[in-house]
């Protein structure tokens, strides 16, 4: 059936053997042409006529007093219009399906990160962590559910390369609704091995070494710069220790990156603030199971069992009153919001028959109800926690030698503050960058 015939509609009519000659003669006189036809086993004839030709044949037959047989079947757009009038939901469902199909092609369904260097057995230090790259891309909005129209892949590549030094090259290619991300590793060179200046926006960038604490210089090991202090000299915080710009023995001006360490006797001040009261969380024995339908990483529908009680449903007004401390509204009587702790969670992804995961999943969580109470710490407990925090800070210092320690404890406004003065031998040199205009 041709497309034009489908739009106009085609009906199939069967004529008996005794009627065949009469109706074919009528068609010849009226100039009516059949779309198709075939002979029947009993001598009859089956013809496919356009709807307008069928109406003309019926009119000619009525003029001669002939009873026109009914149509056996009707095909084409008129039948579809009739069904749509009887079932309007078919049209609505078809339109919604077409809209949904178009919308689904405008979002990302999968992100694949590929690093060929990993497969080629590169060194461990140059291997790329595919999972971390995918997480970093998702943090920048490049992940499942991202809107594809208007997405600038080149700009996204440049932003990522500027923010991550471990990647030297990236290419984001789109294949339908899948983003294929190819990366190459970059071995980051430590500043301790750098001596040349770095170019940046028309300037050359180098570094000095300055003191990050007061102290007495003991020894130093500096490269790429010239010392401006000597052993046994007292220095103050922020004072220049080694300059990256200096005059060489030949009288030439030299600019570079000063790096190394300057050991000095110094005092490091550590501080820990411990609240006197703490929040204690205890289970109240209630358990609620929640099922969440997740589409493209977004929660669409959440169903919980057993259902929440009416007094546990928080309305907008109650939420607004709950924030009365910030809004200036009295918070009295608004403590119906209950905290819950997630005891376990299971993600059930949906996959195609071939095993390809779809961006659709069901997350099942068992939430254990909890109660929060306030408890006051004893002075011994608070002091023990403060000293534990100070010990962690001292261990993170990485000082060369600890000479002595002094501690002070102050209790004020519900907070116990402990300070520790650590007299030690430590590296007080930190880099401070400078920029110069090249000649």
Tab-separated table of C-alpha atoms in Angstrom:
chain	number	residue	atom	x	y	z
A	1	UNK	CA	0.000	0.000	0.000
A	2	UNK	CA	1.398	3.294	-1.056
A	3	UNK	CA	1.776	6.133	1.411
A	4	UNK	CA	-0.895	8.248	-0.318
A	5	UNK	CA	-3.337	5.352	-0.183
A	6	UNK	CA	-2.615	4.910	3.539
A	7	UNK	CA	-3.493	8.512	4.277
A	8	UNK	CA	-6.688	8.299	2.202
A	9	UNK	CA	-7.706	4.896	3.496
A	10	UNK	CA	-8.256	1.600	1.635
A	11	UNK	CA	-11.205	-0.801	2.024
A	12	UNK	CA	-11.326	-4.445	0.920
A	13	UNK	CA	-14.647	-5.551	-0.719
A	14	UNK	CA	-15.590	-9.079	-1.791
A	15	UNK	CA	-18.032	-9.727	-4.658
A	16	UNK	CA	-19.711	-13.075	-5.191
A	17	UNK	CA	-19.396	-14.855	-8.537
A	18	UNK	CA	-22.872	-13.753	-9.639
A	19	UNK	CA	-22.142	-10.120	-8.654
A	20	UNK	CA	-18.702	-9.909	-10.148
A	21	UNK	CA	-19.695	-8.999	-13.701
A	22	UNK	CA	-22.251	-6.382	-12.599
A	23	UNK	CA	-19.962	-4.432	-10.285
A	24	UNK	CA	-16.940	-4.549	-12.568
A	25	UNK	CA	-19.132	-3.061	-15.297
A	26	UNK	CA	-20.198	-0.326	-12.854
A	27	UNK	CA	-16.554	0.446	-12.100
A	28	UNK	CA	-15.693	0.658	-15.797
A	29	UNK	CA	-18.587	3.045	-16.492
A	30	UNK	CA	-17.674	5.257	-13.530
A	31	UNK	CA	-13.935	5.199	-14.236
A	32	UNK	CA	-13.180	3.667	-10.801
A	33	UNK	CA	-9.778	2.005	-10.494
A	34	UNK	CA	-8.949	-0.595	-7.871
A	35	UNK	CA	-5.756	-0.397	-5.846
A	36	UNK	CA	-5.406	-4.163	-5.878
A	37	UNK	CA	-7.407	-7.331	-6.348
A	38	UNK	CA	-7.380	-11.112	-6.487
A	39	UNK	CA	-9.658	-13.933	-7.678
A	40	UNK	CA	-11.315	-16.148	-5.064
A	41	UNK	CA	-11.614	-19.929	-5.218
A	42	UNK	CA	-15.414	-19.819	-5.565
A	43	UNK	CA	-15.218	-17.543	-8.611
A	44	UNK	CA	-15.673	-14.356	-6.632
A	45	UNK	CA	-13.493	-11.252	-6.703
A	46	UNK	CA	-11.736	-9.363	-3.914
A	47	UNK	CA	-10.857	-5.721	-4.630
A	48	UNK	CA	-9.014	-3.061	-2.619
A	49	UNK	CA	-10.594	0.355	-3.232
A	50	UNK	CA	-9.804	3.784	-1.941
A	51	UNK	CA	-12.475	5.126	0.393
A	52	UNK	CA	-13.606	7.824	-2.037
A	53	UNK	CA	-13.846	5.277	-4.896
A	54	UNK	CA	-15.851	2.948	-2.646
A	55	UNK	CA	-18.299	5.761	-1.897
A	56	UNK	CA	-18.690	6.505	-5.645
A	57	UNK	CA	-19.297	2.820	-6.390
A	58	UNK	CA	-21.954	2.674	-3.686
A	59	UNK	CA	-23.655	5.777	-5.121
A	60	UNK	CA	-23.714	4.331	-8.660
A	61	UNK	CA	-25.029	1.032	-7.344
A	62	UNK	CA	-27.771	2.779	-5.373
A	63	UNK	CA	-28.915	4.599	-8.541
A	64	UNK	CA	-29.398	1.224	-10.268
A	65	UNK	CA	-31.040	-0.311	-7.184
A	66	UNK	CA	-28.175	-2.648	-6.377
A	67	UNK	CA	-27.226	-3.630	-2.809
A	68	UNK	CA	-23.530	-2.927	-2.370
A	69	UNK	CA	-21.750	-5.499	-0.159
A	70	UNK	CA	-20.012	-4.189	2.970
A	71	UNK	CA	-16.258	-3.785	3.363
A	72	UNK	CA	-14.407	-6.770	4.789
A	73	UNK	CA	-11.620	-4.654	6.266
A	74	UNK	CA	-10.436	-1.071	6.253
A	75	UNK	CA	-6.814	0.023	6.480
A	76	UNK	CA	-5.102	3.403	6.698
A	77	UNK	CA	-5.321	6.684	8.578
A	78	UNK	CA	-9.164	6.784	8.911
A	79	UNK	CA	-9.064	3.586	10.973
A	80	UNK	CA	-6.337	5.036	13.168
A	81	UNK	CA	-8.335	8.254	13.712
A	82	UNK	CA	-11.375	6.225	14.687
A	83	UNK	CA	-9.408	4.212	17.222
A	84	UNK	CA	-7.864	7.359	18.667
A	85	UNK	CA	-11.309	8.933	19.090
A	86	UNK	CA	-12.446	5.804	20.905
A	87	UNK	CA	-9.233	5.520	22.964
A	88	UNK	CA	-7.633	8.957	23.425
A	89	UNK	CA	-5.127	7.403	25.805
A	90	UNK	CA	-3.354	5.814	22.836
A	91	UNK	CA	-2.544	9.221	21.380
A	92	UNK	CA	-1.508	10.653	24.740
A	93	UNK	CA	0.666	7.629	25.472
A	94	UNK	CA	2.279	7.794	22.026
A	95	UNK	CA	3.085	11.478	22.413
A	96	UNK	CA	4.487	10.974	25.905
A	97	UNK	CA	6.569	8.017	24.722
A	98	UNK	CA	8.001	10.066	21.860
A	99	UNK	CA	8.789	12.977	24.202
A	100	UNK	CA	10.396	10.625	26.734
A	101	UNK	CA	12.456	8.981	23.996
A	102	UNK	CA	13.726	12.369	22.825
A	103	UNK	CA	14.520	13.481	26.383
A	104	UNK	CA	16.418	10.276	27.157
A	105	UNK	CA	18.707	10.905	24.196
A	106	UNK	CA	19.693	14.307	25.605
A	107	UNK	CA	21.278	12.990	28.808
A	108	UNK	CA	24.348	10.863	29.535
A	109	UNK	CA	23.624	7.215	30.295
A	110	UNK	CA	27.196	6.043	30.896
A	111	UNK	CA	30.694	7.482	31.344
A	112	UNK	CA	33.654	5.297	30.365
A	113	UNK	CA	37.182	6.332	31.429
A	114	UNK	CA	40.015	4.682	29.504
A	115	UNK	CA	43.769	4.875	30.080
A	116	UNK	CA	45.803	2.868	27.576
A	117	UNK	CA	48.987	3.380	29.612
A	118	UNK	CA	47.501	1.294	32.431
A	119	UNK	CA	46.969	-1.632	30.077
A	120	UNK	CA	50.494	-1.329	28.668
A	121	UNK	CA	52.130	-2.001	32.029
A	122	UNK	CA	53.326	1.493	32.876
A	123	UNK	CA	55.169	2.233	36.113
A	124	UNK	CA	53.132	2.259	39.298
A	125	UNK	CA	53.767	5.954	39.916
A	126	UNK	CA	52.380	6.825	36.454
A	127	UNK	CA	49.256	4.688	36.631
A	128	UNK	CA	45.968	6.571	36.565
A	129	UNK	CA	43.269	5.783	39.109
A	130	UNK	CA	40.252	5.417	36.816
A	131	UNK	CA	37.772	5.514	39.710
A	132	UNK	CA	39.176	8.804	41.056
A	133	UNK	CA	39.044	10.363	37.579
A	134	UNK	CA	35.411	9.356	37.227
A	135	UNK	CA	34.613	10.770	40.681
A	136	UNK	CA	36.389	14.039	39.857
A	137	UNK	CA	34.433	14.330	36.607
A	138	UNK	CA	31.182	13.665	38.460
A	139	UNK	CA	32.078	16.396	40.975
A	140	UNK	CA	32.330	18.811	38.045
A	141	UNK	CA	28.922	17.724	36.733
A	142	UNK	CA	30.204	15.343	34.036
A	143	UNK	CA	28.425	12.119	34.894
A	144	UNK	CA	25.283	10.059	34.464
A	145	UNK	CA	22.267	12.281	33.899
A	146	UNK	CA	24.232	15.283	32.546
A	147	UNK	CA	22.334	17.340	29.940
A	148	UNK	CA	24.176	16.889	26.630
A	149	UNK	CA	22.949	19.872	24.541
A	150	UNK	CA	25.283	22.792	25.131
A	151	UNK	CA	28.026	20.612	26.647
A	152	UNK	CA	31.459	21.910	25.593
A	153	UNK	CA	33.834	18.942	25.742
A	154	UNK	CA	36.957	20.991	24.964
A	155	UNK	CA	36.258	23.491	27.765
A	156	UNK	CA	35.616	20.626	30.199
A	157	UNK	CA	38.938	19.026	29.227
A	158	UNK	CA	40.842	22.275	29.829
A	159	UNK	CA	39.202	22.828	33.222
A	160	UNK	CA	40.065	19.313	34.343
A	161	UNK	CA	43.686	19.488	33.160
A	162	UNK	CA	44.215	22.810	34.944
A	163	UNK	CA	42.879	21.392	38.208
A	164	UNK	CA	44.625	17.991	38.129
A	165	UNK	CA	48.373	17.749	37.614
A	166	UNK	CA	48.408	13.942	37.484
A	167	UNK	CA	46.764	13.988	34.026
A	168	UNK	CA	48.724	15.279	31.040
A	169	UNK	CA	46.138	14.698	28.289
A	170	UNK	CA	42.385	14.150	28.130
A	171	UNK	CA	39.874	13.669	25.316
A	172	UNK	CA	36.114	13.516	25.888
A	173	UNK	CA	34.255	11.907	22.981
A	174	UNK	CA	30.511	11.457	22.721
A	175	UNK	CA	29.053	8.268	21.244
A	176	UNK	CA	25.282	8.632	21.375
A	177	UNK	CA	24.409	8.908	25.059
A	178	UNK	CA	27.796	7.542	26.220
A	179	UNK	CA	30.831	9.699	27.054
A	180	UNK	CA	34.173	8.032	26.349
A	181	UNK	CA	36.959	9.764	28.283
A	182	UNK	CA	40.559	8.952	27.346
A	183	UNK	CA	43.363	10.102	29.662
A	184	UNK	CA	47.145	9.965	29.763
A	185	UNK	CA	49.163	10.132	33.009
A	186	UNK	CA	51.711	12.788	33.923
A	187	UNK	CA	54.488	12.168	36.418
A	188	UNK	CA	54.492	15.205	38.694
A	189	UNK	CA	58.033	16.459	39.342
A	190	UNK	CA	58.742	17.519	42.893
A	191	UNK	CA	59.692	21.151	43.426
A	192	UNK	CA	62.811	19.949	45.227
A	193	UNK	CA	64.281	18.985	41.872
A	194	UNK	CA	63.283	22.158	40.016
A	195	UNK	CA	65.692	25.000	39.393
A	196	UNK	CA	64.316	26.620	36.242
A	197	UNK	CA	61.687	29.325	36.322
A	198	UNK	CA	58.147	28.508	35.268
A	199	UNK	CA	56.398	30.614	32.630
A	200	UNK	CA	52.978	31.992	33.505
A	201	UNK	CA	50.966	34.706	31.698
A	202	UNK	CA	54.028	36.455	30.310
A	203	UNK	CA	55.923	36.310	33.613
A	204	UNK	CA	58.622	34.023	34.953
A	205	UNK	CA	57.702	32.500	38.294
A	206	UNK	CA	60.317	31.554	40.915
A	207	UNK	CA	60.445	31.215	44.695
A	208	UNK	CA	62.235	32.458	47.806
A	209	UNK	CA	62.467	30.719	51.171
A	210	UNK	CA	61.011	32.543	54.180
A	211	UNK	CA	60.658	31.615	57.847
A	212	UNK	CA	57.283	30.375	59.072
A	213	UNK	CA	58.236	30.776	62.748
A	214	UNK	CA	60.679	32.615	65.022
A	215	UNK	CA	63.850	30.752	65.875
A	216	UNK	CA	67.640	30.404	65.986
A	217	UNK	CA	69.314	29.081	62.830
A	218	UNK	CA	71.305	25.859	63.316
A	219	UNK	CA	72.059	24.611	59.800
A	220	UNK	CA	70.744	24.773	56.271
A	221	UNK	CA	70.787	22.875	52.985
A	222	UNK	CA	69.484	25.077	50.177
A	223	UNK	CA	69.788	24.754	46.394
A	224	UNK	CA	68.774	27.062	43.579
A	225	UNK	CA	69.106	30.203	45.739
A	226	UNK	CA	71.441	32.216	47.967
A	227	UNK	CA	71.238	32.257	51.771
A	228	UNK	CA	70.601	35.603	53.435
A	229	UNK	CA	71.093	34.313	57.016
A	230	UNK	CA	73.909	32.516	58.845
A	231	UNK	CA	73.983	29.870	61.586
A	232	UNK	CA	73.296	31.057	65.163
A	233	UNK	CA	71.355	34.040	63.805
A	234	UNK	CA	67.940	34.824	65.306
A	235	UNK	CA	65.168	35.201	62.702
A	236	UNK	CA	61.543	36.268	62.898
A	237	UNK	CA	58.465	34.819	61.242
A	238	UNK	CA	58.214	35.985	57.605
A	239	UNK	CA	61.928	36.894	57.360
A	240	UNK	CA	63.734	36.055	54.102
A	241	UNK	CA	66.027	33.032	54.532
A	242	UNK	CA	67.157	32.322	50.958
A	243	UNK	CA	66.632	34.465	47.895
A	244	UNK	CA	65.758	33.054	44.494
A	245	UNK	CA	67.151	36.252	42.874
A	246	UNK	CA	70.800	37.032	43.542
A	247	UNK	CA	74.045	38.197	41.932
A	248	UNK	CA	76.478	35.456	40.981
A	249	UNK	CA	80.251	35.549	41.462
A	250	UNK	CA	80.631	36.777	37.873
A	251	UNK	CA	78.327	39.731	38.531
A	252	UNK	CA	75.389	38.324	36.550
A	253	UNK	CA	71.821	38.487	37.922
A	254	UNK	CA	70.468	34.989	38.533
A	255	UNK	CA	66.823	34.118	39.109
A	256	UNK	CA	65.639	30.633	40.060
A	257	UNK	CA	63.688	28.558	42.541
A	258	UNK	CA	65.218	28.303	46.000
A	259	UNK	CA	64.381	25.011	47.710
A	260	UNK	CA	65.715	22.994	50.595
A	261	UNK	CA	65.482	23.157	54.386
A	262	UNK	CA	66.687	25.457	57.148
A	263	UNK	CA	66.851	23.835	60.582
A	264	UNK	CA	66.362	26.085	63.593
A	265	UNK	CA	65.464	25.937	67.258
A	266	UNK	CA	61.885	27.153	67.333
A	267	UNK	CA	58.632	26.964	69.271
A	268	UNK	CA	55.532	25.401	67.753
A	269	UNK	CA	52.229	26.330	69.395
A	270	UNK	CA	49.543	23.642	69.288
A	271	UNK	CA	45.949	24.197	70.421
A	272	UNK	CA	42.923	21.981	71.045
A	273	UNK	CA	39.399	23.163	71.937
A	274	UNK	CA	37.185	20.515	73.574
A	275	UNK	CA	33.492	21.279	74.346
A	276	UNK	CA	32.510	20.369	77.896
A	277	UNK	CA	29.184	18.904	76.720
A	278	UNK	CA	28.787	16.269	74.017
A	279	UNK	CA	25.871	14.785	72.100
A	280	UNK	CA	25.248	11.099	72.795
A	281	UNK	CA	23.331	9.064	70.209
A	282	UNK	CA	21.455	5.952	71.333
A	283	UNK	CA	19.137	3.653	69.328
A	284	UNK	CA	15.472	3.796	70.318
A	285	UNK	CA	14.621	0.326	68.993
A	286	UNK	CA	12.577	1.384	65.959
A	287	UNK	CA	13.519	0.183	62.467
A	288	UNK	CA	12.183	1.534	59.191
A	289	UNK	CA	12.890	0.102	55.734
A	290	UNK	CA	12.986	2.592	52.866
A	291	UNK	CA	13.017	1.807	49.149
A	292	UNK	CA	14.140	4.583	46.806
A	293	UNK	CA	13.804	4.578	43.035
A	294	UNK	CA	16.927	6.254	41.590
A	295	UNK	CA	17.033	7.599	38.021
A	296	UNK	CA	20.263	9.092	36.614
A	297	UNK	CA	21.655	9.444	40.134
A	298	UNK	CA	18.629	11.387	41.440
A	299	UNK	CA	16.084	10.104	43.959
A	300	UNK	CA	12.664	10.015	42.254
A	301	UNK	CA	10.372	8.168	44.659
A	302	UNK	CA	10.834	6.925	48.215
A	303	UNK	CA	8.520	4.443	49.939
A	304	UNK	CA	8.997	3.529	53.617
A	305	UNK	CA	7.615	0.717	55.753
A	306	UNK	CA	6.127	0.946	58.276
A	307	UNK	CA	4.653	4.280	57.147
A	308	UNK	CA	5.409	7.388	59.144
A	309	UNK	CA	2.981	8.445	61.810
A	310	UNK	CA	1.080	11.702	61.228
A	311	UNK	CA	3.007	13.429	64.001
A	312	UNK	CA	6.290	12.500	62.267
A	313	UNK	CA	5.388	14.188	58.955
A	314	UNK	CA	7.118	17.551	58.948
A	315	UNK	CA	5.247	20.322	57.160
A	316	UNK	CA	6.774	23.419	55.644
A	317	UNK	CA	5.549	25.548	58.549
A	318	UNK	CA	7.114	23.207	61.104
A	319	UNK	CA	10.402	23.215	59.213
A	320	UNK	CA	10.290	27.008	59.137
A	321	UNK	CA	9.638	27.093	62.873
A	322	UNK	CA	12.443	24.580	63.455
A	323	UNK	CA	14.861	27.143	62.048
A	324	UNK	CA	13.580	29.761	64.480
A	325	UNK	CA	17.053	30.342	65.905
A	326	UNK	CA	18.105	31.907	62.601
A	327	UNK	CA	14.750	33.408	61.610
A	328	UNK	CA	13.861	34.946	64.966
A	329	UNK	CA	10.725	32.798	65.455
A	330	UNK	CA	10.090	30.996	68.749
A	331	UNK	CA	11.170	27.360	68.492
A	332	UNK	CA	9.031	26.156	71.425
A	333	UNK	CA	7.077	22.977	70.703
A	334	UNK	CA	8.772	22.206	67.367
A	335	UNK	CA	10.857	19.199	68.331
A	336	UNK	CA	9.017	16.620	66.221
A	337	UNK	CA	11.862	16.167	63.712
A	338	UNK	CA	13.565	12.863	64.601
A	339	UNK	CA	17.104	11.991	63.553
A	340	UNK	CA	17.747	8.607	61.984
A	341	UNK	CA	20.936	6.631	61.454
A	342	UNK	CA	21.356	4.405	58.393
A	343	UNK	CA	22.316	0.936	59.541
A	344	UNK	CA	22.828	-0.610	56.096
A	345	UNK	CA	22.060	0.073	52.434
A	346	UNK	CA	21.882	-2.058	49.309
A	347	UNK	CA	21.889	-0.817	45.699
A	348	UNK	CA	20.007	-2.983	43.198
A	349	UNK	CA	20.889	-1.840	39.643
A	350	UNK	CA	18.777	-2.732	36.617
A	351	UNK	CA	20.629	-4.215	33.626
A	352	UNK	CA	19.867	-5.068	30.028
A	353	UNK	CA	19.884	-8.760	28.986
A	354	UNK	CA	23.505	-8.374	27.836
A	355	UNK	CA	24.588	-7.173	31.295
A	356	UNK	CA	24.833	-3.458	30.426
A	357	UNK	CA	23.799	-1.515	33.553
A	358	UNK	CA	21.057	1.068	33.128
A	359	UNK	CA	21.080	4.423	34.980
A	360	UNK	CA	18.112	3.104	36.946
A	361	UNK	CA	18.374	1.391	40.314
A	362	UNK	CA	16.500	0.698	43.513
A	363	UNK	CA	18.198	1.514	46.813
A	364	UNK	CA	16.990	-0.296	49.918
A	365	UNK	CA	17.953	1.162	53.290
A	366	UNK	CA	17.258	0.006	56.821
A	367	UNK	CA	17.115	3.051	59.061
A	368	UNK	CA	17.597	2.569	62.775
A	369	UNK	CA	15.820	5.153	64.908
A	370	UNK	CA	18.024	7.034	67.364
A	371	UNK	CA	17.689	9.422	70.272
A	372	UNK	CA	20.098	12.237	71.070
A	373	UNK	CA	20.918	13.391	74.588
A	374	UNK	CA	23.423	15.846	76.021
A	375	UNK	CA	26.116	14.678	78.451
A	376	UNK	CA	28.588	16.781	80.405
A	377	UNK	CA	32.212	15.659	80.335
A	378	UNK	CA	34.273	15.552	83.472
A	379	UNK	CA	37.384	17.694	83.576
A	380	UNK	CA	39.564	14.577	83.374
A	381	UNK	CA	37.756	13.322	80.251
A	382	UNK	CA	37.982	16.699	78.513
A	383	UNK	CA	41.671	17.029	79.397
A	384	UNK	CA	42.390	13.515	78.103
A	385	UNK	CA	40.692	14.308	74.782
A	386	UNK	CA	42.588	17.580	74.497
A	387	UNK	CA	45.942	15.885	75.085
A	388	UNK	CA	45.082	13.185	72.550
A	389	UNK	CA	44.357	15.891	69.935
A	390	UNK	CA	47.600	17.694	70.828
A	391	UNK	CA	49.576	14.461	70.465
A	392	UNK	CA	48.167	13.982	66.955
A	393	UNK	CA	49.114	17.543	66.011
A	394	UNK	CA	52.610	17.069	67.407
A	395	UNK	CA	53.069	13.853	65.461
A	396	UNK	CA	51.972	15.680	62.288
A	397	UNK	CA	54.692	18.310	62.831
A	398	UNK	CA	57.461	15.913	61.843
A	399	UNK	CA	60.018	17.855	63.882
A	400	UNK	CA	63.628	16.691	63.785
A	401	UNK	CA	64.049	16.821	67.556
A	402	UNK	CA	61.776	17.614	70.513
A	403	UNK	CA	63.633	19.580	73.219
A	404	UNK	CA	60.837	20.221	75.727
A	405	UNK	CA	57.114	20.860	76.120
A	406	UNK	CA	54.923	23.179	78.166
A	407	UNK	CA	51.133	23.080	78.483
A	408	UNK	CA	48.466	25.514	79.665
A	409	UNK	CA	44.791	24.659	80.241
A	410	UNK	CA	41.923	27.187	80.283
A	411	UNK	CA	38.224	26.468	80.843
A	412	UNK	CA	35.822	29.170	79.635
A	413	UNK	CA	32.319	29.408	78.093
A	414	UNK	CA	31.767	25.647	78.158
A	415	UNK	CA	35.000	24.899	76.262
A	416	UNK	CA	38.265	23.498	77.601
A	417	UNK	CA	41.212	25.000	75.694
A	418	UNK	CA	44.619	23.331	75.939
A	419	UNK	CA	47.758	24.868	74.427
A	420	UNK	CA	51.093	23.113	74.120
A	421	UNK	CA	54.359	24.927	73.442
A	422	UNK	CA	56.729	22.490	71.744
A	423	UNK	CA	60.399	23.567	71.829
A	424	UNK	CA	62.001	21.656	68.981
A	425	UNK	CA	64.447	21.587	66.085
A	426	UNK	CA	62.413	21.900	62.924
A	427	UNK	CA	62.562	23.073	59.326
A	428	UNK	CA	61.212	26.638	59.308
A	429	UNK	CA	61.753	27.329	55.582
A	430	UNK	CA	58.657	27.582	53.381
A	431	UNK	CA	58.620	28.665	49.703
A	432	UNK	CA	57.255	32.064	48.732
A	433	UNK	CA	56.740	32.626	45.018
A	434	UNK	CA	57.665	35.724	43.043
A	435	UNK	CA	57.107	36.774	39.438
A	436	UNK	CA	59.425	38.768	37.204
A	437	UNK	CA	58.986	40.168	33.732
A	438	UNK	CA	61.424	38.612	31.228
A	439	UNK	CA	63.629	40.992	29.264
